[in-house]
PDB file of C-alpha atoms in Angstrom:
ATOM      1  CA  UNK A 757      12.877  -8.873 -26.704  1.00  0.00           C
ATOM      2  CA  UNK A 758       9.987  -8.601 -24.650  1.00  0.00           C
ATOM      3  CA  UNK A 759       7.877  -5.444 -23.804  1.00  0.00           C
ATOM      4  CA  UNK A 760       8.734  -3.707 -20.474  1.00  0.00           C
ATOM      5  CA  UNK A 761       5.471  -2.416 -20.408  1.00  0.00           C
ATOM      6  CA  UNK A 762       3.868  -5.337 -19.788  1.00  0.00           C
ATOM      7  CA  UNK A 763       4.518  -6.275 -15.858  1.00  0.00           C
ATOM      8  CA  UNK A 764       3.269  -9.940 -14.731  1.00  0.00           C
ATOM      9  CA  UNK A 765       1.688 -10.161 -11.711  1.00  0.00           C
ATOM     10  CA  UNK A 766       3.138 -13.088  -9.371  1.00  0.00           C
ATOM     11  CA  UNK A 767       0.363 -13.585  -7.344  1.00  0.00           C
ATOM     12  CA  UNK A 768       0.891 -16.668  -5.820  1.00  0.00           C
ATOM     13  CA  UNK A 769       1.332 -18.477  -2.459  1.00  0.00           C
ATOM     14  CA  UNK A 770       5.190 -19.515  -2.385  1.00  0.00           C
ATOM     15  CA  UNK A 771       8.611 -18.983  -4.111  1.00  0.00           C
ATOM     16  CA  UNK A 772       8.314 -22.570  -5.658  1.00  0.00           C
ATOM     17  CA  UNK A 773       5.337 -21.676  -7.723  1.00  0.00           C
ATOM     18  CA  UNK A 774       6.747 -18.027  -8.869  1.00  0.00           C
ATOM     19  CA  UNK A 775       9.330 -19.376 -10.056  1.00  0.00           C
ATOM     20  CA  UNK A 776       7.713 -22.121 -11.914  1.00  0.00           C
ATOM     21  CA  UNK A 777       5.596 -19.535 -13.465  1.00  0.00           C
ATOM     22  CA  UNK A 778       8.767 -17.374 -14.035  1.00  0.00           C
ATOM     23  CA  UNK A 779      10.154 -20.183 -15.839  1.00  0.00           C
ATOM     24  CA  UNK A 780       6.609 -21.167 -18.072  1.00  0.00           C
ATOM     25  CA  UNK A 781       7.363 -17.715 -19.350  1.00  0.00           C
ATOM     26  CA  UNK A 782      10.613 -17.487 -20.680  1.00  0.00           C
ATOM     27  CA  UNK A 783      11.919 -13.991 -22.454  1.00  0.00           C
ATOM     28  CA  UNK A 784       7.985 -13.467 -23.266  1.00  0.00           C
ATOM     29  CA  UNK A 785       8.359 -11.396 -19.826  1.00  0.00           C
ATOM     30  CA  UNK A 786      10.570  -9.015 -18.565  1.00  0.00           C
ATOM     31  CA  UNK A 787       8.446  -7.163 -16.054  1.00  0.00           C
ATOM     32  CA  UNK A 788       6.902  -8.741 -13.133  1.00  0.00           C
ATOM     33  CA  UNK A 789       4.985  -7.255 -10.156  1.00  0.00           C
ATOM     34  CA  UNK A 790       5.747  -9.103  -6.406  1.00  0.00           C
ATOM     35  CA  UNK A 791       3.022  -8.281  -4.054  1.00  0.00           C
ATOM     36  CA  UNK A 792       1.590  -9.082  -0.831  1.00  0.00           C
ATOM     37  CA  UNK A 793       1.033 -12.423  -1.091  1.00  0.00           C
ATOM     38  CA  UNK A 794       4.354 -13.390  -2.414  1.00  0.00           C
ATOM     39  CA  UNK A 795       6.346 -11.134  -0.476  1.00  0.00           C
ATOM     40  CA  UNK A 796       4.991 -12.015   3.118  1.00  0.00           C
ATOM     41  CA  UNK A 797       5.523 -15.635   2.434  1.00  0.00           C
ATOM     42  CA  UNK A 798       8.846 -15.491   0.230  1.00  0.00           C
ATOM     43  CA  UNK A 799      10.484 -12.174   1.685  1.00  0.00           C
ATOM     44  CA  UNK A 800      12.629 -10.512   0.153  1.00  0.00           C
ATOM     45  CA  UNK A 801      14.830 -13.532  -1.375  1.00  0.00           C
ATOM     46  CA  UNK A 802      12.242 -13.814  -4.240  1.00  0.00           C
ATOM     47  CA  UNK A 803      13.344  -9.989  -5.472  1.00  0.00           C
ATOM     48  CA  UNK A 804      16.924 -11.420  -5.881  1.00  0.00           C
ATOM     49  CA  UNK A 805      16.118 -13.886  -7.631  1.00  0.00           C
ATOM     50  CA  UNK A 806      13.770 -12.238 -10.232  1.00  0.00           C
ATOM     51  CA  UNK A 807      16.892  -9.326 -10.145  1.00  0.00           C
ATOM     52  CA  UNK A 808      19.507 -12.428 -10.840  1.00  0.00           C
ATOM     53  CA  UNK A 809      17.542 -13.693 -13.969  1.00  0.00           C
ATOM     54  CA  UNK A 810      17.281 -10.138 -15.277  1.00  0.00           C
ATOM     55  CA  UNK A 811      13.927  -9.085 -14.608  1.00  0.00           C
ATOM     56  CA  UNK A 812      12.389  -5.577 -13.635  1.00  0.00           C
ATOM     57  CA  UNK A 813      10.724  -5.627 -10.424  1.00  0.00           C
ATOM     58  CA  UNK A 814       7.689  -3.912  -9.429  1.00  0.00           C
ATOM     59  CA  UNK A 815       7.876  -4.348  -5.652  1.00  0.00           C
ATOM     60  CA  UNK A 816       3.780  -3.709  -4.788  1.00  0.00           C
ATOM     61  CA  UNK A 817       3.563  -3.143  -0.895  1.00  0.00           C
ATOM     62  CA  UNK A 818       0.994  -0.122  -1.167  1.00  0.00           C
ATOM     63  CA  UNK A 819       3.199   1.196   2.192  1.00  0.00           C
ATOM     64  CA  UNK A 820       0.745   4.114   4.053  1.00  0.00           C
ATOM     65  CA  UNK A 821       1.963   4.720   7.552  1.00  0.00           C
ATOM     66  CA  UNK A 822       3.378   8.364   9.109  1.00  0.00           C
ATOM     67  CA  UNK A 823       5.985   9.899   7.180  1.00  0.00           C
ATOM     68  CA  UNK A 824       9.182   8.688   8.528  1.00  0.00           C
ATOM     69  CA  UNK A 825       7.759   5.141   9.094  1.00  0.00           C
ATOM     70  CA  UNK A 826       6.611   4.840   5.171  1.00  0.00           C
ATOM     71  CA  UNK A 827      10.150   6.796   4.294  1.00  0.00           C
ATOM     72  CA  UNK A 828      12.220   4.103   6.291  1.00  0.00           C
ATOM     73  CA  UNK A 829      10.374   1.553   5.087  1.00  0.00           C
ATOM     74  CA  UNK A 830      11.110   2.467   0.959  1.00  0.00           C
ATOM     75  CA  UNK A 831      14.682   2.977   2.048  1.00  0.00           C
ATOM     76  CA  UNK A 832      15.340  -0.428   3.614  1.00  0.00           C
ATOM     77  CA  UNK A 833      13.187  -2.364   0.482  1.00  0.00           C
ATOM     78  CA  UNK A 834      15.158  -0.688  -2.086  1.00  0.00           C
ATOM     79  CA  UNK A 835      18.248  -2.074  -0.723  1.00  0.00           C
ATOM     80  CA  UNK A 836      16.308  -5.212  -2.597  1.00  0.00           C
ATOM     81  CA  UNK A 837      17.043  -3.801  -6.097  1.00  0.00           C
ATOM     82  CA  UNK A 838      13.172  -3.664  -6.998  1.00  0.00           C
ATOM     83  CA  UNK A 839      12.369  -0.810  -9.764  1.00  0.00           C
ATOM     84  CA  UNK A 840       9.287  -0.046  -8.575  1.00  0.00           C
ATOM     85  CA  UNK A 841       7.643   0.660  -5.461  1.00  0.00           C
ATOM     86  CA  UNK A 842       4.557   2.444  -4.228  1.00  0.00           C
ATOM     87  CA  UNK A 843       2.325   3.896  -1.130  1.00  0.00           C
ATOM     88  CA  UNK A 844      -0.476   5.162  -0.828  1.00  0.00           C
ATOM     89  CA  UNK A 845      -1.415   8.429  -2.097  1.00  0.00           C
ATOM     90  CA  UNK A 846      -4.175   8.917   0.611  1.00  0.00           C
ATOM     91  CA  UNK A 847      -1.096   8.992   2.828  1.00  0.00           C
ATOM     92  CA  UNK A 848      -0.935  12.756   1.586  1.00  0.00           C
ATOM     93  CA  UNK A 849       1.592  14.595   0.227  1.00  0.00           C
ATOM     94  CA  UNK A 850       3.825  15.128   3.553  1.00  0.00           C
ATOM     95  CA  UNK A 851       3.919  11.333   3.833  1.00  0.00           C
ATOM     96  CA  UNK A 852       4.769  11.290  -0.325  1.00  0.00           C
ATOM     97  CA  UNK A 853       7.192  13.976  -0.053  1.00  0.00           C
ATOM     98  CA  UNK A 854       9.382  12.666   2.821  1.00  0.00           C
ATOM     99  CA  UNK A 855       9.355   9.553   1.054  1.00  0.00           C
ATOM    100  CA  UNK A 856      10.391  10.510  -2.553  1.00  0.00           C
ATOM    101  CA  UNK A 857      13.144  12.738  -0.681  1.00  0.00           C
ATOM    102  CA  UNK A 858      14.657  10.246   1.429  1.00  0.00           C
ATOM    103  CA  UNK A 859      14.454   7.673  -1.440  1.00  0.00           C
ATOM    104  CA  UNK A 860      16.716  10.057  -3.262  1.00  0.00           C
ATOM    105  CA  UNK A 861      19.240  10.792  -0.805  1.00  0.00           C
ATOM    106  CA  UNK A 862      19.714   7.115  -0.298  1.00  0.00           C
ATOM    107  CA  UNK A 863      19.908   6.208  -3.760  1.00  0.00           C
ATOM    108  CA  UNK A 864      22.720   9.080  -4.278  1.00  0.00           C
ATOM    109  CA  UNK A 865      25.015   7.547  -1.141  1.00  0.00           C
ATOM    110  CA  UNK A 866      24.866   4.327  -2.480  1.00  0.00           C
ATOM    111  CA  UNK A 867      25.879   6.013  -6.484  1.00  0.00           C
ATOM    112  CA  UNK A 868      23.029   4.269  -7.612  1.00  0.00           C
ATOM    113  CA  UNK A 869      19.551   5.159  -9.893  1.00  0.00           C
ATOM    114  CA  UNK A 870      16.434   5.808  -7.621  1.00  0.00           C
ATOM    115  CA  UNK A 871      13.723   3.283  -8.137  1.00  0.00           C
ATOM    116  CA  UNK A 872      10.673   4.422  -9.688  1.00  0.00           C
ATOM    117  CA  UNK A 873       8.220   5.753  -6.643  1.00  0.00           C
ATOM    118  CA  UNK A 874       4.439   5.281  -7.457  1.00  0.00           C
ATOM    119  CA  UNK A 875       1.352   6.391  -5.104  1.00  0.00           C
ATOM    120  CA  UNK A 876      -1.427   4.143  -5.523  1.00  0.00           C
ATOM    121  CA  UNK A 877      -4.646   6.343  -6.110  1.00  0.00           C
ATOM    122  CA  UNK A 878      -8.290   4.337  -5.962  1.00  0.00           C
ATOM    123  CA  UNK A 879      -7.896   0.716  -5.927  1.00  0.00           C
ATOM    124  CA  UNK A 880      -9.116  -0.568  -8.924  1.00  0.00           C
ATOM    125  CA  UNK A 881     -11.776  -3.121  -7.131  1.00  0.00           C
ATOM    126  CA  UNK A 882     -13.495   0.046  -5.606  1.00  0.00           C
ATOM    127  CA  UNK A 883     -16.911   0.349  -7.666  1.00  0.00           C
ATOM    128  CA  UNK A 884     -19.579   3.089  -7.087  1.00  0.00           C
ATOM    129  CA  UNK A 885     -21.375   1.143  -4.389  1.00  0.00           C
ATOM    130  CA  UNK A 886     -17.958   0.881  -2.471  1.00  0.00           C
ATOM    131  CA  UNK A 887     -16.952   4.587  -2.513  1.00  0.00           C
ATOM    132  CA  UNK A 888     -20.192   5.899  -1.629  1.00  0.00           C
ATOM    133  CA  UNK A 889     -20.261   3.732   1.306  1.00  0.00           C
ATOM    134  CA  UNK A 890     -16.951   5.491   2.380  1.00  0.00           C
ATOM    135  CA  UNK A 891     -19.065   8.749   2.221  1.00  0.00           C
ATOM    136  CA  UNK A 892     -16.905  10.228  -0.521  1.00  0.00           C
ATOM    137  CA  UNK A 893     -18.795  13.229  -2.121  1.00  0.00           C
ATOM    138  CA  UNK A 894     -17.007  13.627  -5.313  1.00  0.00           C
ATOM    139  CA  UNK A 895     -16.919  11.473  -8.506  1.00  0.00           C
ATOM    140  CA  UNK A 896     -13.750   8.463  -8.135  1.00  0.00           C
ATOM    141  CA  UNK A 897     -12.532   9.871 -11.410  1.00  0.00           C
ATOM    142  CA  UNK A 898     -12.009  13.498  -9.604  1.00  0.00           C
ATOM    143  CA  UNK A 899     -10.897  11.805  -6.625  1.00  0.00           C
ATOM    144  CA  UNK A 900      -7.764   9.406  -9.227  1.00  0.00           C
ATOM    145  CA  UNK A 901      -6.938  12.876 -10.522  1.00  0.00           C
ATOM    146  CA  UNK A 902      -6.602  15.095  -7.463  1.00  0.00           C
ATOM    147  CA  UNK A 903      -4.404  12.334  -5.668  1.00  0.00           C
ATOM    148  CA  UNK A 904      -2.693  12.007  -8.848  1.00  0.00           C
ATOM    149  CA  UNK A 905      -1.279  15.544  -8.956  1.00  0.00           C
ATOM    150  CA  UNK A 906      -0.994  15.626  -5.415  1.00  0.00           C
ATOM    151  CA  UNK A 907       1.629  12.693  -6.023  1.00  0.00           C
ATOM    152  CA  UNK A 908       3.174  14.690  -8.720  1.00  0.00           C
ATOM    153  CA  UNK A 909       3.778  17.389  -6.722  1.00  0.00           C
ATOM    154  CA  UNK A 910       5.805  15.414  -3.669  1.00  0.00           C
ATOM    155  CA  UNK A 911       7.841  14.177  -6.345  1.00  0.00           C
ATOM    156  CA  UNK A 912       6.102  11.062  -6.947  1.00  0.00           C
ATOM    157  CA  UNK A 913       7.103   9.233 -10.599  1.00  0.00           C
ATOM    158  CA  UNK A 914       3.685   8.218 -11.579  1.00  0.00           C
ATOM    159  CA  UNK A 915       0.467   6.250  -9.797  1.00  0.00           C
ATOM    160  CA  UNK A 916      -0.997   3.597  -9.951  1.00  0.00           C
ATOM    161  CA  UNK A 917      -4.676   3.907 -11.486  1.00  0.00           C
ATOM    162  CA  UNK A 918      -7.493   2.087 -13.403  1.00  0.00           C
ATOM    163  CA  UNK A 919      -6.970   2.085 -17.004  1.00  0.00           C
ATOM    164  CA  UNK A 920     -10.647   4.019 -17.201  1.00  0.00           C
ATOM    165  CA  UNK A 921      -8.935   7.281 -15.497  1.00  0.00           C
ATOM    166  CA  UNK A 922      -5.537   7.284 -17.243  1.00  0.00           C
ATOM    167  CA  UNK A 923      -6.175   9.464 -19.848  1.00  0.00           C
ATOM    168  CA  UNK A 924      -7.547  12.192 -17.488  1.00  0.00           C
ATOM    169  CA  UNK A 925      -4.465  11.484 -15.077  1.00  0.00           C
ATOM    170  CA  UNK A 926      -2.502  12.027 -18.506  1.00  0.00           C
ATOM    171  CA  UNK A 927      -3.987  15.429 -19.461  1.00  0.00           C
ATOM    172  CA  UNK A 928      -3.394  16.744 -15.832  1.00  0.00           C
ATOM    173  CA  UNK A 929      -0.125  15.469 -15.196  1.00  0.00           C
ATOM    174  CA  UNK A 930       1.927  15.424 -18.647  1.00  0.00           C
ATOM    175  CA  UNK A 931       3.643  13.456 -21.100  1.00  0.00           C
ATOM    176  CA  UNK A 932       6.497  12.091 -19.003  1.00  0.00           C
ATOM    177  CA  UNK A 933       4.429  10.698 -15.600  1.00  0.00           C
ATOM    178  CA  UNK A 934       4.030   6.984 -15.256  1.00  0.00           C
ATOM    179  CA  UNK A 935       0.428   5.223 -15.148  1.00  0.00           C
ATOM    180  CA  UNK A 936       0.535   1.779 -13.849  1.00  0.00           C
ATOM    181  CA  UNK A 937      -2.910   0.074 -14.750  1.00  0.00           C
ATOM    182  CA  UNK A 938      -4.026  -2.937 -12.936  1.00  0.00           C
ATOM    183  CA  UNK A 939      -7.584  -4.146 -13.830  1.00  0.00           C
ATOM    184  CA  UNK A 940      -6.524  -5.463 -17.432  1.00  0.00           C
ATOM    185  CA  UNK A 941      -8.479  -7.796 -19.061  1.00  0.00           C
ATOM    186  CA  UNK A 942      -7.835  -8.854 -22.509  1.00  0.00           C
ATOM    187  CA  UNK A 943     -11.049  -9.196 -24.528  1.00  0.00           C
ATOM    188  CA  UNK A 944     -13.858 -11.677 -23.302  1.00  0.00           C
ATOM    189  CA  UNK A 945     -11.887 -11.982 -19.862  1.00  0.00           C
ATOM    190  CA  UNK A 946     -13.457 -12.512 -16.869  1.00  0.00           C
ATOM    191  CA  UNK A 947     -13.622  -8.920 -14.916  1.00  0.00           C
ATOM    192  CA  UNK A 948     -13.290 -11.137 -11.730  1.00  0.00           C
ATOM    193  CA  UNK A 949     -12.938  -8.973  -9.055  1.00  0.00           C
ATOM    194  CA  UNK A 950     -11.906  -6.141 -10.747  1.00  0.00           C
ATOM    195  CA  UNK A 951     -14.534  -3.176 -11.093  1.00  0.00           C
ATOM    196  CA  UNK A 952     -13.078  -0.769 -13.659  1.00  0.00           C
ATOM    197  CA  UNK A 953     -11.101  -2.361 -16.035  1.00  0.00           C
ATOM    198  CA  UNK A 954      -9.666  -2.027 -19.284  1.00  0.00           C
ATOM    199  CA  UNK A 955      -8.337  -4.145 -22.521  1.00  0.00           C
ATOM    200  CA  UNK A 956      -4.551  -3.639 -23.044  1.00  0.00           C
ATOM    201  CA  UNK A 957      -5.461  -1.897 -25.905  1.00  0.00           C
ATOM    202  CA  UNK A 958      -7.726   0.427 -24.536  1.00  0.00           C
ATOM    203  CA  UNK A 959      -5.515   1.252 -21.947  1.00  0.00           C
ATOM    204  CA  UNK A 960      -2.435   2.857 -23.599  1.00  0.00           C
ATOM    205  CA  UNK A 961      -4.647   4.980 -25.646  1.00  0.00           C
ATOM    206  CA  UNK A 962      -5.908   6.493 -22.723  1.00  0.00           C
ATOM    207  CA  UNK A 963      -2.528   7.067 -21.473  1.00  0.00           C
ATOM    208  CA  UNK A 964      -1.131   4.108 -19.626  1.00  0.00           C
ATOM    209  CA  UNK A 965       2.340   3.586 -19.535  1.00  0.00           C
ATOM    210  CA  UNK A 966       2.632  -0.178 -17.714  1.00  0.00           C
ATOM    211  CA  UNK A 967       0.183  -2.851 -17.811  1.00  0.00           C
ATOM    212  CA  UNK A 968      -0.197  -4.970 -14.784  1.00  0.00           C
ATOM    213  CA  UNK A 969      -1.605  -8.248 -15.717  1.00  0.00           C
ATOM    214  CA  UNK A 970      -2.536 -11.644 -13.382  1.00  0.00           C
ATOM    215  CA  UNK A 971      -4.957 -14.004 -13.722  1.00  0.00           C
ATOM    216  CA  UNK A 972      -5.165 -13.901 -17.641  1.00  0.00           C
ATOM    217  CA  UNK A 973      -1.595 -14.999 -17.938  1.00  0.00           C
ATOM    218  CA  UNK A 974      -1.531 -17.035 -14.718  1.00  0.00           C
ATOM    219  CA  UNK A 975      -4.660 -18.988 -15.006  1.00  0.00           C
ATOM    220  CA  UNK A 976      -4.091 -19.250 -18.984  1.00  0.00           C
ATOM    221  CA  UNK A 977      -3.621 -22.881 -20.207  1.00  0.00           C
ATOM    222  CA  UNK A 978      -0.261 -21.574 -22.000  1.00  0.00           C
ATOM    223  CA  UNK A 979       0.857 -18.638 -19.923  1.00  0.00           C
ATOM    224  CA  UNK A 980       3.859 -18.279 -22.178  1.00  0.00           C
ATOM    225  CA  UNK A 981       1.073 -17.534 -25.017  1.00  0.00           C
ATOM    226  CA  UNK A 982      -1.125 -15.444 -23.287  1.00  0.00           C
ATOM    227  CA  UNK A 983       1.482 -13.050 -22.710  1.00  0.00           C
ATOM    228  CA  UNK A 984       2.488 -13.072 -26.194  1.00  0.00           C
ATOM    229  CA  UNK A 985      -0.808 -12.443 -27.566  1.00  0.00           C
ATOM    230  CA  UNK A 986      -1.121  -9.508 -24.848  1.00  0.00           C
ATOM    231  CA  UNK A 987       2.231  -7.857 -26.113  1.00  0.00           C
ATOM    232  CA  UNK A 988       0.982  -8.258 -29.706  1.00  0.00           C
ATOM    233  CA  UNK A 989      -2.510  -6.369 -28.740  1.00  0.00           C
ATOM    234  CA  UNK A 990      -0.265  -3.164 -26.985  1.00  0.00           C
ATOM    235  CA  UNK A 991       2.100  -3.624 -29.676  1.00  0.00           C
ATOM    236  CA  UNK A 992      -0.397  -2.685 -32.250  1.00  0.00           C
ATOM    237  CA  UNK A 993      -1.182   0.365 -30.145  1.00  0.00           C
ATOM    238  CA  UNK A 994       0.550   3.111 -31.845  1.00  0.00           C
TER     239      UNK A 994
END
């Protein structure tokens, strides 16, 4: 059976080659993340299809808009079936909060479990050069943790973070809040362009709870293997 923590990233140009990839994998993967770049070519008709062959979604829009537009928006993709989805957490917590509540009413109407919410915190290709140029004063790590509780608070079910601030989001925010990690790279990867970053390893002792991974399964002569030997690394992660 393979490890829901481990979400595979479909980040490719068209529903032909998702699939293809979908298929290269087998049962090695039951997770998989559809963002952007799938999404605005595919649409929604690529959810379906992952949701027909059994997989957990992670639907990866990053929404950040006023509070009724991002709330709308959740409640008309999660008509898709996705597990997942996320905004912004520099939306703030008014945006967060009308969002996780109107998520929840809908699901309830429709007698069905809410997807997972997630509020996306510092993008993990921000390095120091990056957020200083945005004129931030404070540290990114203070920054990951403030939004992080701030999402906690509007009733947010976890973030999305680098794997180098999960354990800190895991101290402030408790045992049962998810941390998605992008930014994994199993040892010897390429960072790419990825700034803080993480093994699989290192990541769920810090505190992760999810593992997004890409172009080290993608780009992998055997994809199908690559995975594998990913899922034996968190496996041995006590």
């Amino acid at each position: 059976m393979a490890d829901e923590r481990l979400i595979a990233a479909l980040d490719v140009h068209t529903e032909e080659d998702a699939k293809a990839l979908v298929e290269k994998l087998g049962d090695s993967v039951a997770f998989y993340k559809v963002g952007m770049e799938l999404y605005y070519r595919a649409g929604g008709g690529i959810v379906t299809w992952l949701k027909e062959q059994n997989k957990k979604v992670f639907l990866d829009l990053k929404l950040h808009d006023i509070p009724n537009t991002v709330a709308n928006g959740l409640v008309s993709l999660m008509h898709l079936g996705a597990d997942m989805l996320n905004v912004h957490a520099g939306g703030g917590y008014t945006m967060m909060k009308t969002a996780a509540d109107r998520v929840h009413e809908e699901a309830d109407m429709m007698g069905i479990p809410a997807p997972k919410l997630l509020a996306v915190t510092v993008l993990t290709s921000i390095g120091e050069d990056d957020w200083n140029g945005l004129g931030q004063s404070c540290a990114i790590r203070d920054m990951v943790v403030r939004l992080a509780r701030l999402a906690q608070k509007a009733g947010m079910d976890g973030v999305v973070a680098s794997p180098q601030e999960a354990a800190d989001i895991r101290k402030a925010c408790g045992k049962d809040f998810l941390i998605v990690t992008p930014g994994i790279r199993p040892a010897g990867a390429d960072a790419q362009d990825q700034s803080r970053i993480a093994t699989p390893g290192k990541a769920l002792e810090n505190g992760a709870t999810h593992l997004v991974v890409g172009r080290p399964i993608r780009r992998a002569e055997s994809p199908r293997e690559a995975a594998e030997a990913i899922v034996k690394e968190m496996e041995a992660v006590k």
